[in-house]
mmCIF file of C-alpha atoms in Angstrom:
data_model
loop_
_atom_site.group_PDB
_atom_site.id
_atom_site.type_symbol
_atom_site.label_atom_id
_atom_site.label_comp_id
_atom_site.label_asym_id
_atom_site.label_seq_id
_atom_site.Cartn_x
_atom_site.Cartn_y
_atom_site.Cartn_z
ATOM 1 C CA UNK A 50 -3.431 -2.653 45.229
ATOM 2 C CA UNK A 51 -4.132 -0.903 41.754
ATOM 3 C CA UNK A 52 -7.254 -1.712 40.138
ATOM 4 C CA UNK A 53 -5.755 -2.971 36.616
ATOM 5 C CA UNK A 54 -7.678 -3.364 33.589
ATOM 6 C CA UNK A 55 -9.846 -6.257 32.297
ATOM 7 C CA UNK A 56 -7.915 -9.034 29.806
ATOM 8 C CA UNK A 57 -6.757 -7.674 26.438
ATOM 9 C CA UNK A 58 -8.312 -10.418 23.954
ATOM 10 C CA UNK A 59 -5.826 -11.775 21.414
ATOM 11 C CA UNK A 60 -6.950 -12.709 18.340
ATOM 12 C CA UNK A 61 -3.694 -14.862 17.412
ATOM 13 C CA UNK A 62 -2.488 -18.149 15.246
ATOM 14 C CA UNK A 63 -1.407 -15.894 11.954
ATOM 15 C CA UNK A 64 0.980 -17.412 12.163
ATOM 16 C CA UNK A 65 1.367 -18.953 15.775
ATOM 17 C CA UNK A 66 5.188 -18.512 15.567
ATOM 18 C CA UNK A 67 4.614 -14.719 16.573
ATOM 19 C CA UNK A 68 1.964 -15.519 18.830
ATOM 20 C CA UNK A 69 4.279 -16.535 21.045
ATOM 21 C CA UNK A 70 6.369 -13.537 20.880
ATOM 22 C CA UNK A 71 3.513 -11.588 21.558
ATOM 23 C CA UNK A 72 2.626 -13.888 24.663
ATOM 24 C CA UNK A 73 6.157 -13.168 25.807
ATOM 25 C CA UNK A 74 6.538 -9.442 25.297
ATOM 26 C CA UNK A 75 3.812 -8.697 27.504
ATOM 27 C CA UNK A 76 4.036 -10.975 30.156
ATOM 28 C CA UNK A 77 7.966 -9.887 30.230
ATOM 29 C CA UNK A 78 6.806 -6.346 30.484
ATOM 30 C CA UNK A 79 4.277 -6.617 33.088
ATOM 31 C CA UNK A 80 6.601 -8.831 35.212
ATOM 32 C CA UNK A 81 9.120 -6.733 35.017
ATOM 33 C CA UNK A 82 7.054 -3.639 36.116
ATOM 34 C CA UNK A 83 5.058 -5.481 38.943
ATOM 35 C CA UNK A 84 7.341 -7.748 40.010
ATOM 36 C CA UNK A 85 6.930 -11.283 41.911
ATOM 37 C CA UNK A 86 4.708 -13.927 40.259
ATOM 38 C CA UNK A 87 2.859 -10.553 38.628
ATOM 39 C CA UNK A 88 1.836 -11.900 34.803
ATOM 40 C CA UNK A 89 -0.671 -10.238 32.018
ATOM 41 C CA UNK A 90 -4.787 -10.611 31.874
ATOM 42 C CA UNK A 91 -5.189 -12.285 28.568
ATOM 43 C CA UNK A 92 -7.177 -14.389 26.745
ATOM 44 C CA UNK A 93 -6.220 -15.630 23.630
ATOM 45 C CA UNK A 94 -8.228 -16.931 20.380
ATOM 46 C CA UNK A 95 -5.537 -19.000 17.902
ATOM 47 C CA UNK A 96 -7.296 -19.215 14.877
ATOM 48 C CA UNK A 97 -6.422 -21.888 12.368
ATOM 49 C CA UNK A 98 -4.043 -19.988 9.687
ATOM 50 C CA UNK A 99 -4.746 -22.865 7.176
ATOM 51 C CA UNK A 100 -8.813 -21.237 7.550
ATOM 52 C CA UNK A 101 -7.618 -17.858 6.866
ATOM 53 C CA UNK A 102 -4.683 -18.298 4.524
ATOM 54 C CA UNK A 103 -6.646 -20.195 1.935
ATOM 55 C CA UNK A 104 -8.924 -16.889 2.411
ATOM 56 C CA UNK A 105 -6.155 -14.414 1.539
ATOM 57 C CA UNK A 106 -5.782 -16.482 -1.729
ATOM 58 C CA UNK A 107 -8.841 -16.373 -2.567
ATOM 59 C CA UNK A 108 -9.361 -13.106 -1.526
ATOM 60 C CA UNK A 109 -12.156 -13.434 0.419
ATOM 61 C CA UNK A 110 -11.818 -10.850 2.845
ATOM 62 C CA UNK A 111 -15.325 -10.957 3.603
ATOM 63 C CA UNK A 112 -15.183 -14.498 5.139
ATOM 64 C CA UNK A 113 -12.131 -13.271 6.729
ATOM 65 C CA UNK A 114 -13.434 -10.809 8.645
ATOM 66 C CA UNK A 115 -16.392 -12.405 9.470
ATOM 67 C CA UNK A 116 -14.461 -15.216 11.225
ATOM 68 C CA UNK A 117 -12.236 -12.782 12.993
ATOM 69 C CA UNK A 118 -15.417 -10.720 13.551
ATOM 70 C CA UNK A 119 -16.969 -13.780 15.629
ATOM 71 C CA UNK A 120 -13.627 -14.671 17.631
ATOM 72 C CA UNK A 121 -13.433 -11.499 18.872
ATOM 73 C CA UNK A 122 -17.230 -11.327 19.986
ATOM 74 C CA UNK A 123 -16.343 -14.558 21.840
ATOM 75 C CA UNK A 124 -13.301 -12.702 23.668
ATOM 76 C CA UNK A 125 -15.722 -9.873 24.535
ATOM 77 C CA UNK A 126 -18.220 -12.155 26.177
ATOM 78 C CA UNK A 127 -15.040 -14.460 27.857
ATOM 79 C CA UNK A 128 -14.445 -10.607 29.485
ATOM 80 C CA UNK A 129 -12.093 -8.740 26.892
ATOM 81 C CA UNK A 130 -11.828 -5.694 27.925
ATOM 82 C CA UNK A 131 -10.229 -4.729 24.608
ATOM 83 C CA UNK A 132 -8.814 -6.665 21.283
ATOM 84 C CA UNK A 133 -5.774 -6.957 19.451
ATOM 85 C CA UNK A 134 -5.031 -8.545 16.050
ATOM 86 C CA UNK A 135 -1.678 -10.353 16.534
ATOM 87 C CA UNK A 136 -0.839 -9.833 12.724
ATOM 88 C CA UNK A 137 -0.683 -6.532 10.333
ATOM 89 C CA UNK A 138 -1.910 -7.824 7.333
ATOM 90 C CA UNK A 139 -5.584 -9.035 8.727
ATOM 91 C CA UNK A 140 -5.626 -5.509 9.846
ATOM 92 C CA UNK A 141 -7.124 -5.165 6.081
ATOM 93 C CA UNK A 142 -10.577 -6.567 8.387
ATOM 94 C CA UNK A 143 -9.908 -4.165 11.106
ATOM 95 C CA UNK A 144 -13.926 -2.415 10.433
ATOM 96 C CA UNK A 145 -15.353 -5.861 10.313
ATOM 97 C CA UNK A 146 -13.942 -6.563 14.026
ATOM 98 C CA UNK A 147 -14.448 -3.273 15.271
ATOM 99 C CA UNK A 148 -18.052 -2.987 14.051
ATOM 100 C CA UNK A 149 -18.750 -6.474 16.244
ATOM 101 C CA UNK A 150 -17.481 -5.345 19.469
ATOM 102 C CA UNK A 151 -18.043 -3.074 21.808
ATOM 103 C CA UNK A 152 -14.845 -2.681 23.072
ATOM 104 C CA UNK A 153 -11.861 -0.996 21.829
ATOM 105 C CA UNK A 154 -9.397 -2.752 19.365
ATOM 106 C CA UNK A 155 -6.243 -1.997 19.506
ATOM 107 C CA UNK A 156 -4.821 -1.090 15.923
ATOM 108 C CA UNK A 157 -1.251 -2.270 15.350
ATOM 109 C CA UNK A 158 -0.749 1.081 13.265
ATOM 110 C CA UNK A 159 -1.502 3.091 15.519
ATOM 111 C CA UNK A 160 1.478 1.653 17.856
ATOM 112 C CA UNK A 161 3.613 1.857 14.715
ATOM 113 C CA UNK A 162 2.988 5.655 14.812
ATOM 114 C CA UNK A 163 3.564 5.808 18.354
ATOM 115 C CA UNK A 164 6.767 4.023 18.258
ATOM 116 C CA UNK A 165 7.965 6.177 14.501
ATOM 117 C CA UNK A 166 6.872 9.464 16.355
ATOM 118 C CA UNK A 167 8.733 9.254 19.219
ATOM 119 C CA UNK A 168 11.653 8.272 17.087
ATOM 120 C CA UNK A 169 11.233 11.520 15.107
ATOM 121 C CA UNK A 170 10.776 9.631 11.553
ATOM 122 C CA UNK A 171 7.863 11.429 9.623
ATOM 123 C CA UNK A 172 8.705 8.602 6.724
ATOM 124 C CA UNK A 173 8.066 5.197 6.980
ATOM 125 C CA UNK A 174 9.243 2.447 4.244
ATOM 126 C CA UNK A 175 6.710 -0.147 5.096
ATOM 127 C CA UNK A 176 7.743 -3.850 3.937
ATOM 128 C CA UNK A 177 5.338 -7.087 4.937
ATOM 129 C CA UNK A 178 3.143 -8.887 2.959
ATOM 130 C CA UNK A 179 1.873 -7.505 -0.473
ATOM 131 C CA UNK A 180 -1.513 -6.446 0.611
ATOM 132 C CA UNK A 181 -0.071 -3.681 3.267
ATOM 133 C CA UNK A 182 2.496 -3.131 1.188
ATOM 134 C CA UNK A 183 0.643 -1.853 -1.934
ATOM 135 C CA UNK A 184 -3.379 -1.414 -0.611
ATOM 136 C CA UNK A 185 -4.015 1.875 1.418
ATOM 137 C CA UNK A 186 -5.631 0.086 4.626
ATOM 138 C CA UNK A 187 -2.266 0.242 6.155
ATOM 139 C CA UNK A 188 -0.716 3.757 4.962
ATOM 140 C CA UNK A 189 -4.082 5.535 5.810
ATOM 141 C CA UNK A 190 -4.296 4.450 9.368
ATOM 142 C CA UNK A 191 -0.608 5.896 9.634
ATOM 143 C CA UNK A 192 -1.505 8.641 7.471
ATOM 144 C CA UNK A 193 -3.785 9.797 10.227
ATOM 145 C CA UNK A 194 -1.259 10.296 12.623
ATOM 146 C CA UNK A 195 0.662 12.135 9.943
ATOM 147 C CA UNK A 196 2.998 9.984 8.931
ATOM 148 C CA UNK A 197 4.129 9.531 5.583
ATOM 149 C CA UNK A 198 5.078 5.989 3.815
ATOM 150 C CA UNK A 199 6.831 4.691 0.680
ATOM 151 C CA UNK A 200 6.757 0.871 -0.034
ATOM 152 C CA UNK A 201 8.946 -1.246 -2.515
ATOM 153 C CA UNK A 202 8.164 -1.416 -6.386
ATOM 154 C CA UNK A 203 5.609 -4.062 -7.626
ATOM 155 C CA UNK A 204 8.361 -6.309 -8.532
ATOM 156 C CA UNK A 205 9.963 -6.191 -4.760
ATOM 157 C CA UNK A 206 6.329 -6.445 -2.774
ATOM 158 C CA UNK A 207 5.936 -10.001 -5.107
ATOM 159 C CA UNK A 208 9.344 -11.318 -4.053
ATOM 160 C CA UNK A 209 8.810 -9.979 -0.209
ATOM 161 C CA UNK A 210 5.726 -11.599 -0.075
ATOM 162 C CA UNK A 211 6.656 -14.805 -1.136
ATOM 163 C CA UNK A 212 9.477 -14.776 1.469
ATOM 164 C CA UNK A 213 6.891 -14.077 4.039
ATOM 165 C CA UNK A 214 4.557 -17.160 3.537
ATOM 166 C CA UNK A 215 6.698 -19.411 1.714
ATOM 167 C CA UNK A 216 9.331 -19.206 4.409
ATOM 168 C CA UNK A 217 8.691 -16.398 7.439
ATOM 169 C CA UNK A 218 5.311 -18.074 8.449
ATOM 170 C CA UNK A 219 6.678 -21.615 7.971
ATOM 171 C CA UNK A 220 9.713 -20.739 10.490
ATOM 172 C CA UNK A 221 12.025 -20.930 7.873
ATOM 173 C CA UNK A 222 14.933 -18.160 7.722
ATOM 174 C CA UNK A 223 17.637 -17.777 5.406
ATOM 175 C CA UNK A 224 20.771 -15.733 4.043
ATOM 176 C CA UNK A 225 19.242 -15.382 0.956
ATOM 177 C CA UNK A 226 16.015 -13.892 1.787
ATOM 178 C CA UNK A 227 17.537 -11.588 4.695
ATOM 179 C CA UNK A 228 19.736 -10.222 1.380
ATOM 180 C CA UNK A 229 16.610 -9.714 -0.384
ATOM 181 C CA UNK A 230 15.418 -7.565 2.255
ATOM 182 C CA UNK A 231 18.259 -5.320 3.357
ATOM 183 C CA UNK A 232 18.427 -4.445 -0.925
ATOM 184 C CA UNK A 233 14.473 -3.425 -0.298
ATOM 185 C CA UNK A 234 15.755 -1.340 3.026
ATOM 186 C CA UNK A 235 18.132 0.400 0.974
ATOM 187 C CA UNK A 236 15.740 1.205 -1.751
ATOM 188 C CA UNK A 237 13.412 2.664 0.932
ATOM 189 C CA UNK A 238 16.011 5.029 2.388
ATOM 190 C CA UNK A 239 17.007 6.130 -1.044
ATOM 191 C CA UNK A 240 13.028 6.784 -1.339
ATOM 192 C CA UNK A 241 13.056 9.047 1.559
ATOM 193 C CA UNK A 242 12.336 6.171 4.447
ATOM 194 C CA UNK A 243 13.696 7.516 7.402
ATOM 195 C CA UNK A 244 12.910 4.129 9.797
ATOM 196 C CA UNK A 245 11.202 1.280 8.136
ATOM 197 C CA UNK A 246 8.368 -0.619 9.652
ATOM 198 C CA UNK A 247 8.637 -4.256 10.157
ATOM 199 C CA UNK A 248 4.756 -4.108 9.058
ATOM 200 C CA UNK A 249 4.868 -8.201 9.147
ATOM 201 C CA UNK A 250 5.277 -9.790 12.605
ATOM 202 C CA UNK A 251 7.408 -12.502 11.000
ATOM 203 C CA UNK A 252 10.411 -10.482 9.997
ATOM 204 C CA UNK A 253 11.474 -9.447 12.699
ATOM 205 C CA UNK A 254 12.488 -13.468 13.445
ATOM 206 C CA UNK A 255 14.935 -12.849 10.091
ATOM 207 C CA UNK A 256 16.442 -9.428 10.424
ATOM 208 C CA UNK A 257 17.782 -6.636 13.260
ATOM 209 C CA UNK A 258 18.812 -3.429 13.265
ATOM 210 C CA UNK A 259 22.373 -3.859 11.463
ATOM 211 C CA UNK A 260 20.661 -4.784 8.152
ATOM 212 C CA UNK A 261 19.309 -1.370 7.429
ATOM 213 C CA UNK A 262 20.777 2.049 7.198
ATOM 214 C CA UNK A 263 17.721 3.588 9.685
ATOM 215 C CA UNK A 264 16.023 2.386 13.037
ATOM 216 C CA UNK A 265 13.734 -0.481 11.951
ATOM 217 C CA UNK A 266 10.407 -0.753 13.746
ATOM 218 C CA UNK A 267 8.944 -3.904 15.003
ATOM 219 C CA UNK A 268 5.717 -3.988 14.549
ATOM 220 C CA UNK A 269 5.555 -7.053 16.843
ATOM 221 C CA UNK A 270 7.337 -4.982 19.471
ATOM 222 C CA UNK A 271 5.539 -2.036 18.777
ATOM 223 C CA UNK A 272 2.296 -3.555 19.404
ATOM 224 C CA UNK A 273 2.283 -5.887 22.300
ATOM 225 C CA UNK A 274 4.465 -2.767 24.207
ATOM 226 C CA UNK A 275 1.502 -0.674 23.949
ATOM 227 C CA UNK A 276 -0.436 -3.635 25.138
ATOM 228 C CA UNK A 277 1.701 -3.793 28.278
ATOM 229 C CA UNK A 278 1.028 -0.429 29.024
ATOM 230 C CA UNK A 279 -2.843 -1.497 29.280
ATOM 231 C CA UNK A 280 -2.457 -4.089 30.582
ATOM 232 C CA UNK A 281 -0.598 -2.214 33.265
ATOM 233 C CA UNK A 282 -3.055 0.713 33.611
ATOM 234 C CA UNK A 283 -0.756 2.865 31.808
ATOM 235 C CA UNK A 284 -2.899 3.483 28.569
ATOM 236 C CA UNK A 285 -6.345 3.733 27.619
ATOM 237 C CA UNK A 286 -7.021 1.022 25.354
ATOM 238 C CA UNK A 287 -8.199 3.484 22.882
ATOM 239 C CA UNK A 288 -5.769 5.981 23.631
ATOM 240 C CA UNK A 289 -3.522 5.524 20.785
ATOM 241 C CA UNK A 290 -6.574 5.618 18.178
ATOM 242 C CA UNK A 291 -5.995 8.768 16.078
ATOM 243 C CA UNK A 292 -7.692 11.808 17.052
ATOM 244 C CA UNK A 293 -8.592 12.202 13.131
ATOM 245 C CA UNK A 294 -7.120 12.083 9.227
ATOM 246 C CA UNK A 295 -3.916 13.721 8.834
ATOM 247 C CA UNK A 296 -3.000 15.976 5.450
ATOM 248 C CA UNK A 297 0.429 13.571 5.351
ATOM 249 C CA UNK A 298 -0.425 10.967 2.466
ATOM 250 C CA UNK A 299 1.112 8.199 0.919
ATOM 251 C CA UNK A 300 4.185 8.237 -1.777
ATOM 252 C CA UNK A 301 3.784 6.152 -4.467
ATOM 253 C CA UNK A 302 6.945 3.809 -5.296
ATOM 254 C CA UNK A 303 9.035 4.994 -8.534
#
């Protein structure tokens, strides 16, 4: 029998909702590839969103890493083999977790790149929550694999973001807010988007493919499929991590 990896540690609760979906992906993967009762190493850590929410308000990002910092130590010693954060936006703490462990963490933008390269897009619109939508933390990681990004004007990121938490994180979908965001898909593609990245795990539960005029990336899907592929032996844990910075930067929004 193959000799598969250790667990892939999954640093999860923000918000729970995609948890799951996470949870699923994989296991459907690796079932589906192994076959019988075969399931996925993991062990997961579901923080308390209320904990780090009321540190993105403030923010705090210090605190925030730390606590993410110390959940993912606790993985390690459980016998993590490697760590994801089930969430973009705490990606912003990405150093502060990698500097704590000493094994590899798997960066949702790097599977973002993965997934836009193979689809031939050198463009991403990125929409999420406001931080990765207007900080660099997000655009530089992708900017290493040479991939370029434009995000929504101010005015958008404030009304995407509020959909996110007010609603997305909460469960709560709508007509109105799946309007909001196929007008801030079309604005991307009229920037020069040529997919868009999903870059919040919660919108993929409020939109699909029709509501945009180019593929749409799930950063969700994106992410736990390159964690099936190591939990499957398929992929280095690391071996999405770019090889260095990229001369592709980011567009600033008109």
């Amino acid at each position: 029998m193959q000799q598969l990896p250790g667990p892939i540690g999954i640093l999860g609760g923000m918000s729970w909702h995609l948890t799951i979906e996470y949870y699923r992906a994989v296991n459907e993967r690796v079932a589906a590839e192994r076959g019988g009762h075969a399931s996925a190493r993991m062990l997961l850590s579901s923080l308390d969103f209320a904990e780090i929410r009321e540190c993105q308000l403030r923010e705090d990002w210090d605190r925030a890493g730390a606590i993410l910092a110390r959940e993912a130590v606790a993985l390690e010693r459980a016998g993590a083999a490697s760590i994801a954060i089930a969430t973009n936006l705490m990606h912003k703490v990405a150093p502060a977790v990698e500097a704590s462990i000493g094994v590899p963490l798997v960066h949702i933008a790097d599977a973002v790149a993965d997934a836009a390269t193979r689809s031939g897009a050198r463009t991403l619109g990125i929409v999420g929550a406001q931080w990765v939508m207007a900080e660099h933390f997000y655009a530089d990681r992708l900017a290493a694999h040479g991939i370029g990004t434009v995000v929504p004007a101010a005015q958008v990121q404030s009304e995407l973001d509020r959909i996110v938490f007010d609603e997305l994180t909460q469960g709560v979908t709508t007509d109105a807010a799946r309007a909001v965001f196929r007008e801030a898909f079309a604005a991307l593609v009229a920037d020069g988007a040529e997919a868009i990245v999903l870059a919040c795990t919660e919108i993929m539960l409020l939109v699909d493919a029709s509501d945009a005029a180019v593929p749409l990336i799930d950063s969700c899907e994106a992410h736990a499929g390159a964690l099936s592929r190591i939990a499957l032996g398929e992929l280095p844990a690391d071996g999405l991590a770019p090889a260095g910075a990229a001369s592709v930067g980011r567009l600033s929004p008109q």
